[in-house]
PDB file of C-alpha atoms in Angstrom:
ATOM      1  CA  MET A 152      -0.058   0.083  -0.103  1.00 51.00           C
ATOM      2  CA  PRO A 153       1.355   3.633  -1.057  1.00 54.00           C
ATOM      3  CA  THR A 154       2.321   5.821   1.951  1.00 56.00           C
ATOM      4  CA  SER A 155      -0.451   8.062   0.950  1.00 56.00           C
ATOM      5  CA  LEU A 156      -3.110   5.529   1.116  1.00 58.00           C
ATOM      6  CA  ARG A 157      -1.805   4.206   4.437  1.00 67.00           C
ATOM      7  CA  GLY A 158      -1.656   7.815   5.807  1.00 68.00           C
ATOM      8  CA  ILE A 159      -5.396   8.029   4.798  1.00 63.00           C
ATOM      9  CA  ALA A 160      -6.329   4.683   6.322  1.00 69.00           C
ATOM     10  CA  ASN A 161      -4.432   5.844   9.494  1.00 75.00           C
ATOM     11  CA  GLN A 162      -6.318   9.109   9.678  1.00 73.00           C
ATOM     12  CA  ALA A 163      -9.601   7.657   9.062  1.00 71.00           C
ATOM     13  CA  LYS A 164      -9.258   5.062  11.878  1.00 74.00           C
ATOM     14  CA  ALA A 165      -7.874   7.726  14.315  1.00 78.00           C
ATOM     15  CA  ASP A 166     -10.859  10.392  13.382  1.00 76.00           C
ATOM     16  CA  LYS A 167     -14.421   8.838  12.480  1.00 69.00           C
ATOM     17  CA  LYS A 168     -15.760  11.978  11.437  1.00 71.00           C
ATOM     18  CA  ARG A 169     -13.071  12.951   9.037  1.00 66.00           C
ATOM     19  CA  ARG A 170     -13.967  13.275   5.631  1.00 64.00           C
ATOM     20  CA  PHE A 171     -11.905  12.938   2.388  1.00 57.00           C
ATOM     21  CA  THR A 172     -13.294  14.534  -0.833  1.00 56.00           C
ATOM     22  CA  ASN A 173     -10.720  13.934  -3.689  1.00 58.00           C
ATOM     23  CA  LEU A 174      -9.384  10.417  -3.382  1.00 60.00           C
ATOM     24  CA  SER A 175      -9.284  10.056  -6.883  1.00 65.00           C
ATOM     25  CA  GLN A 176      -5.979  11.788  -7.123  1.00 70.00           C
ATOM     26  CA  LEU A 177      -4.468   8.656  -5.597  1.00 69.00           C
ATOM     27  CA  LEU A 178      -5.159   6.744  -8.819  1.00 74.00           C
ATOM     28  CA  THR A 179      -2.058   7.027 -10.385  1.00 84.00           C
ATOM     29  CA  TYR A 180      -0.645   5.300 -13.468  1.00 87.00           C
ATOM     30  CA  GLU A 181       2.104   3.785 -11.451  1.00 89.00           C
ATOM     31  CA  TYR A 182      -0.448   2.682  -8.533  1.00 84.00           C
ATOM     32  CA  LEU A 183      -2.589   0.896 -10.864  1.00 86.00           C
ATOM     33  CA  VAL A 184      -0.111  -0.904 -12.947  1.00 89.00           C
ATOM     34  CA  GLU A 185       1.461  -2.117  -9.902  1.00 88.00           C
ATOM     35  CA  ASN A 186      -1.778  -3.596  -8.818  1.00 84.00           C
ATOM     36  CA  PHE A 187      -2.285  -4.934 -12.251  1.00 87.00           C
ATOM     37  CA  MET A 188       0.821  -6.877 -12.317  1.00 88.00           C
ATOM     38  CA  ILE A 189      -0.069  -8.813  -9.071  1.00 86.00           C
ATOM     39  CA  LEU A 190      -3.477 -10.069 -10.448  1.00 82.00           C
ATOM     40  CA  ASN A 191      -4.027 -13.712 -11.018  1.00 78.00           C
ATOM     41  CA  LYS A 192      -2.764 -14.378 -14.799  1.00 81.00           C
ATOM     42  CA  LYS A 193      -4.983 -17.387 -14.894  1.00 78.00           C
ATOM     43  CA  ALA A 194      -8.012 -16.087 -13.904  1.00 72.00           C
ATOM     44  CA  ALA A 195     -11.347 -15.965 -16.362  1.00 71.00           C
ATOM     45  CA  THR A 196     -11.931 -13.007 -18.280  1.00 69.00           C
ATOM     46  CA  GLY A 197     -14.139 -10.291 -17.181  1.00 67.00           C
ATOM     47  CA  ILE A 198     -17.356  -9.144 -19.119  1.00 59.00           C
ATOM     48  CA  ASP A 199     -15.275  -7.759 -21.666  1.00 69.00           C
ATOM     49  CA  GLY A 200     -13.815 -10.984 -22.543  1.00 78.00           C
ATOM     50  CA  VAL A 201     -10.044  -9.504 -22.255  1.00 83.00           C
ATOM     51  CA  SER A 202      -7.489 -11.833 -20.828  1.00 86.00           C
ATOM     52  CA  HIS A 203      -4.910 -10.475 -18.440  1.00 86.00           C
ATOM     53  CA  ARG A 204      -2.479 -11.094 -21.395  1.00 88.00           C
ATOM     54  CA  GLU A 205      -4.175  -9.165 -23.925  1.00 90.00           C
ATOM     55  CA  TYR A 206      -4.696  -6.167 -21.662  1.00 89.00           C
ATOM     56  CA  ALA A 207      -0.948  -6.377 -20.820  1.00 91.00           C
ATOM     57  CA  LYS A 208      -0.294  -5.918 -24.392  1.00 92.00           C
ATOM     58  CA  THR A 209      -1.466  -2.257 -24.504  1.00 93.00           C
ATOM     59  CA  ILE A 210      -1.057  -1.803 -20.759  1.00 92.00           C
ATOM     60  CA  THR A 211       0.047   1.950 -21.160  1.00 93.00           C
ATOM     61  CA  THR A 212      -2.801   3.038 -23.245  1.00 93.00           C
ATOM     62  CA  ASN A 213      -5.594   0.929 -21.095  1.00 90.00           C
ATOM     63  CA  ILE A 214      -4.373   2.377 -17.827  1.00 90.00           C
ATOM     64  CA  THR A 215      -4.130   5.924 -19.300  1.00 91.00           C
ATOM     65  CA  LYS A 216      -8.005   5.637 -20.728  1.00 87.00           C
ATOM     66  CA  LEU A 217      -9.162   4.079 -17.463  1.00 83.00           C
ATOM     67  CA  ILE A 218      -7.761   6.821 -15.392  1.00 83.00           C
ATOM     68  CA  GLU A 219      -9.408   9.185 -17.778  1.00 83.00           C
ATOM     69  CA  ARG A 220     -12.862   7.464 -17.519  1.00 76.00           C
ATOM     70  CA  VAL A 221     -13.028   7.095 -13.645  1.00 73.00           C
ATOM     71  CA  LYS A 222     -11.833  10.747 -12.952  1.00 72.00           C
ATOM     72  CA  SER A 223     -14.427  12.028 -15.736  1.00 69.00           C
ATOM     73  CA  GLY A 224     -17.318  10.661 -13.474  1.00 63.00           C
ATOM     74  CA  LYS A 225     -18.793  10.002 -16.698  1.00 62.00           C
ATOM     75  CA  TRP A 226     -19.501   6.409 -15.588  1.00 58.00           C
ATOM     76  CA  LEU A 227     -21.564   7.468 -12.866  1.00 58.00           C
ATOM     77  CA  LYS A 228     -23.704  10.026 -14.877  1.00 58.00           C
ATOM     78  CA  ALA A 229     -24.633   7.207 -17.643  1.00 57.00           C
ATOM     79  CA  GLY A 230     -28.260   7.446 -18.297  1.00 57.00           C
ATOM     80  CA  VAL A 231     -30.975   4.640 -18.031  1.00 55.00           C
ATOM     81  CA  VAL A 232     -32.396   2.963 -21.261  1.00 55.00           C
ATOM     82  CA  ALA A 233     -36.360   3.021 -20.949  1.00 57.00           C
ATOM     83  CA  GLU A 234     -38.241   0.351 -22.455  1.00 60.00           C
ATOM     84  CA  ASP A 235     -39.271   2.582 -25.347  1.00 67.00           C
ATOM     85  CA  GLY A 236     -35.524   3.247 -25.698  1.00 63.00           C
ATOM     86  CA  GLN A 237     -35.347   6.714 -24.538  1.00 64.00           C
ATOM     87  CA  ILE A 238     -32.296   7.534 -22.392  1.00 58.00           C
ATOM     88  CA  ILE A 239     -33.248   8.936 -19.070  1.00 57.00           C
ATOM     89  CA  LYS A 240     -30.549  10.999 -17.473  1.00 60.00           C
ATOM     90  CA  LEU A 241     -29.854  10.677 -13.665  1.00 54.00           C
ATOM     91  CA  VAL A 242     -29.965  13.390 -11.255  1.00 55.00           C
ATOM     92  CA  GLU A 243     -28.717  11.346  -8.396  1.00 57.00           C
ATOM     93  CA  GLY A 244     -27.943   7.889  -7.587  1.00 57.00           C
ATOM     94  CA  THR A 245     -25.793   5.340  -9.649  1.00 59.00           C
ATOM     95  CA  PRO A 246     -27.271   3.888 -13.115  1.00 58.00           C
ATOM     96  CA  GLN A 247     -29.405   0.655 -12.660  1.00 58.00           C
ATOM     97  CA  GLY A 248     -27.356  -2.214 -14.033  1.00 56.00           C
ATOM     98  CA  GLY A 249     -24.179  -0.117 -14.096  1.00 60.00           C
ATOM     99  CA  VAL A 250     -20.940  -2.029 -13.068  1.00 60.00           C
ATOM    100  CA  ILE A 251     -20.280   0.294 -10.080  1.00 66.00           C
ATOM    101  CA  SER A 252     -23.627   0.482  -8.849  1.00 71.00           C
ATOM    102  CA  PRO A 253     -23.245  -2.717  -6.811  1.00 75.00           C
ATOM    103  CA  ILE A 254     -19.788  -1.604  -5.500  1.00 74.00           C
ATOM    104  CA  LEU A 255     -21.316   1.834  -4.406  1.00 75.00           C
ATOM    105  CA  ALA A 256     -24.061   0.060  -2.796  1.00 80.00           C
ATOM    106  CA  ASN A 257     -22.074  -2.254  -0.718  1.00 83.00           C
ATOM    107  CA  VAL A 258     -19.685   0.651   0.541  1.00 81.00           C
ATOM    108  CA  TYR A 259     -22.714   2.842   1.491  1.00 84.00           C
ATOM    109  CA  LEU A 260     -24.934   0.165   3.125  1.00 89.00           C
ATOM    110  CA  HIS A 261     -22.061  -1.265   4.927  1.00 89.00           C
ATOM    111  CA  TYR A 262     -22.091   2.137   7.147  1.00 88.00           C
ATOM    112  CA  ALA A 263     -25.872   2.724   6.805  1.00 90.00           C
ATOM    113  CA  LEU A 264     -26.897  -0.701   7.841  1.00 93.00           C
ATOM    114  CA  ASP A 265     -24.219  -3.162   8.680  1.00 94.00           C
ATOM    115  CA  LEU A 266     -22.236  -1.394  11.337  1.00 93.00           C
ATOM    116  CA  TRP A 267     -25.573   0.015  12.719  1.00 95.00           C
ATOM    117  CA  PHE A 268     -26.984  -3.426  13.024  1.00 96.00           C
ATOM    118  CA  GLU A 269     -23.920  -4.809  14.729  1.00 95.00           C
ATOM    119  CA  LYS A 270     -23.163  -1.949  17.137  1.00 94.00           C
ATOM    120  CA  GLU A 271     -26.295  -0.944  18.092  1.00 95.00           C
ATOM    121  CA  ILE A 272     -29.231  -3.257  17.246  1.00 96.00           C
ATOM    122  CA  LYS A 273     -27.746  -6.377  18.469  1.00 96.00           C
ATOM    123  CA  LEU A 274     -27.103  -4.409  21.737  1.00 96.00           C
ATOM    124  CA  LYS A 275     -30.608  -4.019  22.228  1.00 96.00           C
ATOM    125  CA  CYS A 276     -31.773  -7.484  21.512  1.00 97.00           C
ATOM    126  CA  GLU A 277     -32.712 -10.069  24.184  1.00 96.00           C
ATOM    127  CA  GLY A 278     -31.775 -13.059  22.269  1.00 96.00           C
ATOM    128  CA  ASP A 279     -29.589 -13.991  19.314  1.00 96.00           C
ATOM    129  CA  ALA A 280     -29.494 -11.599  16.375  1.00 96.00           C
ATOM    130  CA  TYR A 281     -28.123 -12.207  12.683  1.00 96.00           C
ATOM    131  CA  HIS A 282     -27.990  -9.778   9.798  1.00 93.00           C
ATOM    132  CA  ILE A 283     -27.333 -11.313   5.976  1.00 93.00           C
ATOM    133  CA  ARG A 284     -26.992  -8.837   3.333  1.00 92.00           C
ATOM    134  CA  PHE A 285     -26.021  -9.160  -0.385  1.00 89.00           C
ATOM    135  CA  VAL A 286     -25.648  -5.399  -2.030  1.00 83.00           C
ATOM    136  CA  ASP A 287     -29.124  -4.051  -1.225  1.00 84.00           C
ATOM    137  CA  ASP A 288     -31.046  -7.070  -0.343  1.00 88.00           C
ATOM    138  CA  TYR A 289     -30.849  -8.313   3.188  1.00 90.00           C
ATOM    139  CA  VAL A 290     -32.509 -10.763   5.718  1.00 94.00           C
ATOM    140  CA  ALA A 291     -32.556 -10.080   9.498  1.00 95.00           C
ATOM    141  CA  LEU A 292     -32.857 -13.169  11.873  1.00 95.00           C
ATOM    142  CA  PHE A 293     -34.024 -12.840  15.421  1.00 96.00           C
ATOM    143  CA  ARG A 294     -34.758 -15.350  18.286  1.00 94.00           C
ATOM    144  CA  TYR A 295     -37.531 -13.275  19.671  1.00 95.00           C
ATOM    145  CA  ALA A 296     -40.517 -11.763  17.875  1.00 94.00           C
ATOM    146  CA  ARG A 297     -40.325  -8.590  20.238  1.00 96.00           C
ATOM    147  CA  ASP A 298     -36.751  -8.055  18.910  1.00 97.00           C
ATOM    148  CA  ALA A 299     -37.597  -8.452  15.158  1.00 96.00           C
ATOM    149  CA  GLU A 300     -40.427  -5.764  15.823  1.00 96.00           C
ATOM    150  CA  MET A 301     -37.886  -3.393  17.287  1.00 97.00           C
ATOM    151  CA  PHE A 302     -35.920  -3.516  14.389  1.00 96.00           C
ATOM    152  CA  TYR A 303     -38.578  -3.179  11.904  1.00 95.00           C
ATOM    153  CA  SER A 304     -39.670  -0.095  13.875  1.00 95.00           C
ATOM    154  CA  GLU A 305     -36.205   1.640  13.880  1.00 95.00           C
ATOM    155  CA  LEU A 306     -35.193   0.747  10.197  1.00 94.00           C
ATOM    156  CA  PRO A 307     -37.155   3.211   8.175  1.00 93.00           C
ATOM    157  CA  GLY A 308     -35.772   6.011  10.418  1.00 93.00           C
ATOM    158  CA  ARG A 309     -32.299   4.737  10.054  1.00 93.00           C
ATOM    159  CA  LEU A 310     -32.249   4.452   6.302  1.00 91.00           C
ATOM    160  CA  LYS A 311     -34.096   8.131   5.967  1.00 90.00           C
ATOM    161  CA  LYS A 312     -30.768   9.538   7.554  1.00 90.00           C
ATOM    162  CA  PHE A 313     -29.015   8.356   4.341  1.00 86.00           C
ATOM    163  CA  GLY A 314     -31.656   9.136   1.697  1.00 85.00           C
ATOM    164  CA  LEU A 315     -33.273   5.891   1.483  1.00 86.00           C
ATOM    165  CA  GLU A 316     -36.117   3.992   2.176  1.00 85.00           C
ATOM    166  CA  LEU A 317     -37.721   0.425   2.645  1.00 85.00           C
ATOM    167  CA  ALA A 318     -39.123  -1.327  -0.540  1.00 82.00           C
ATOM    168  CA  LYS A 319     -42.229  -2.027   1.609  1.00 82.00           C
ATOM    169  CA  GLU A 320     -43.986  -4.735  -0.824  1.00 82.00           C
ATOM    170  CA  LYS A 321     -40.553  -6.575  -0.333  1.00 82.00           C
ATOM    171  CA  THR A 322     -40.396  -6.018   3.594  1.00 88.00           C
ATOM    172  CA  ARG A 323     -42.035  -7.989   6.150  1.00 89.00           C
ATOM    173  CA  ILE A 324     -41.655  -9.767   9.671  1.00 92.00           C
ATOM    174  CA  GLY A 325     -42.375 -13.523   9.394  1.00 91.00           C
ATOM    175  CA  SER A 326     -42.105 -16.798  11.552  1.00 91.00           C
ATOM    176  CA  PHE A 327     -39.477 -19.273  10.716  1.00 92.00           C
ATOM    177  CA  SER A 328     -38.940 -21.581  13.376  1.00 89.00           C
ATOM    178  CA  ARG A 329     -38.087 -25.457  13.475  1.00 87.00           C
ATOM    179  CA  PHE A 330     -40.247 -25.840  16.645  1.00 87.00           C
ATOM    180  CA  ARG A 331     -43.414 -24.423  14.466  1.00 87.00           C
ATOM    181  CA  LYS A 332     -42.887 -26.162  11.111  1.00 85.00           C
ATOM    182  CA  TYR A 333     -46.697 -26.923  11.009  1.00 85.00           C
ATOM    183  CA  GLU A 334     -46.980 -23.316  10.215  1.00 87.00           C
ATOM    184  CA  LYS A 335     -45.252 -24.089   6.818  1.00 87.00           C
ATOM    185  CA  THR A 336     -43.794 -20.653   6.816  1.00 89.00           C
ATOM    186  CA  SER A 337     -41.077 -19.842   4.086  1.00 89.00           C
ATOM    187  CA  PHE A 338     -39.247 -16.576   2.865  1.00 88.00           C
ATOM    188  CA  SER A 339     -37.488 -15.697  -0.383  1.00 89.00           C
ATOM    189  CA  PHE A 340     -34.045 -14.304  -0.687  1.00 88.00           C
ATOM    190  CA  LEU A 341     -31.920 -13.783  -3.902  1.00 86.00           C
ATOM    191  CA  GLY A 342     -34.341 -15.752  -5.774  1.00 87.00           C
ATOM    192  CA  ILE A 343     -34.611 -18.814  -3.522  1.00 88.00           C
ATOM    193  CA  LYS A 344     -37.424 -19.645  -1.529  1.00 90.00           C
ATOM    194  CA  PHE A 345     -36.298 -21.107   2.006  1.00 91.00           C
ATOM    195  CA  ARG A 346     -38.444 -23.633   4.163  1.00 91.00           C
ATOM    196  CA  TRP A 347     -38.044 -26.120   6.841  1.00 90.00           C
ATOM    197  CA  GLY A 348     -37.621 -29.791   5.779  1.00 87.00           C
ATOM    198  CA  LYS A 349     -36.071 -33.134   6.940  1.00 86.00           C
ATOM    199  CA  SER A 350     -32.689 -34.469   6.246  1.00 88.00           C
ATOM    200  CA  ASN A 351     -32.308 -38.083   4.930  1.00 89.00           C
ATOM    201  CA  ASN A 352     -31.636 -39.133   8.680  1.00 90.00           C
ATOM    202  CA  GLY A 353     -34.635 -37.203  10.138  1.00 86.00           C
ATOM    203  CA  LYS A 354     -33.021 -34.100  11.162  1.00 90.00           C
ATOM    204  CA  ASP A 355     -34.536 -30.614  10.808  1.00 89.00           C
ATOM    205  CA  VAL A 356     -32.684 -28.752   7.805  1.00 90.00           C
ATOM    206  CA  ILE A 357     -33.401 -25.691   5.955  1.00 89.00           C
ATOM    207  CA  SER A 358     -34.051 -26.379   2.227  1.00 87.00           C
ATOM    208  CA  GLY A 359     -34.471 -23.978  -0.660  1.00 83.00           C
ATOM    209  CA  GLY A 360     -35.483 -23.866  -4.174  1.00 82.00           C
ATOM    210  CA  LEU A 361     -35.827 -21.215  -7.031  1.00 78.00           C
ATOM    211  CA  THR A 362     -38.639 -18.985  -6.702  1.00 71.00           C
ATOM    212  CA  GLY A 363     -38.815 -18.405 -10.658  1.00 58.00           C
ATOM    213  CA  LYS A 364     -38.260 -14.930 -10.081  1.00 57.00           C
ATOM    214  CA  GLY A 365     -35.349 -12.892 -11.087  1.00 44.00           C
TER     215      GLY A 365
END
């Protein structure tokens, strides 16, 4: 890690309220080339189909253009193509389907949701509590219903502080207990429906199947 990045990491750790507004200046040609050289040369190609060897043949041009694209900010302002083919320009947020969107969502929700759950919500719970998130889809698991209700009541206010809101049609509190399998409850997460079942030796297990939805 370059001295400049190590210094920023130390400053951020020492002062949680410190804000850095121009980190793009650290994306230098030398730094990106150094990191490119340590990539797995045998890894599968990315979405562009370009291998490590092919990219390296014109690395000077490729890295230079990459820096220009990142610092221009155009990748963040790309419009959204509507069903009728019209391009809708974004005023805020990130482009739907953009390669940078899930990365930024992960960074944003790490602070808006993950750390808050670990450092505040868990301390308020009377029983065990777990939180599983993939980009902007998540499931929170609680031992007691009252803990789930507490989280559900505080979540909208927390998200509002960050300019976010719940998708109400996808958000609910439900029972999912191996001690009440007779309720035949289930929940869906990332296109998979989870329900209680039995293993071949008769033990309680959680089984999953595709919901048929994207």
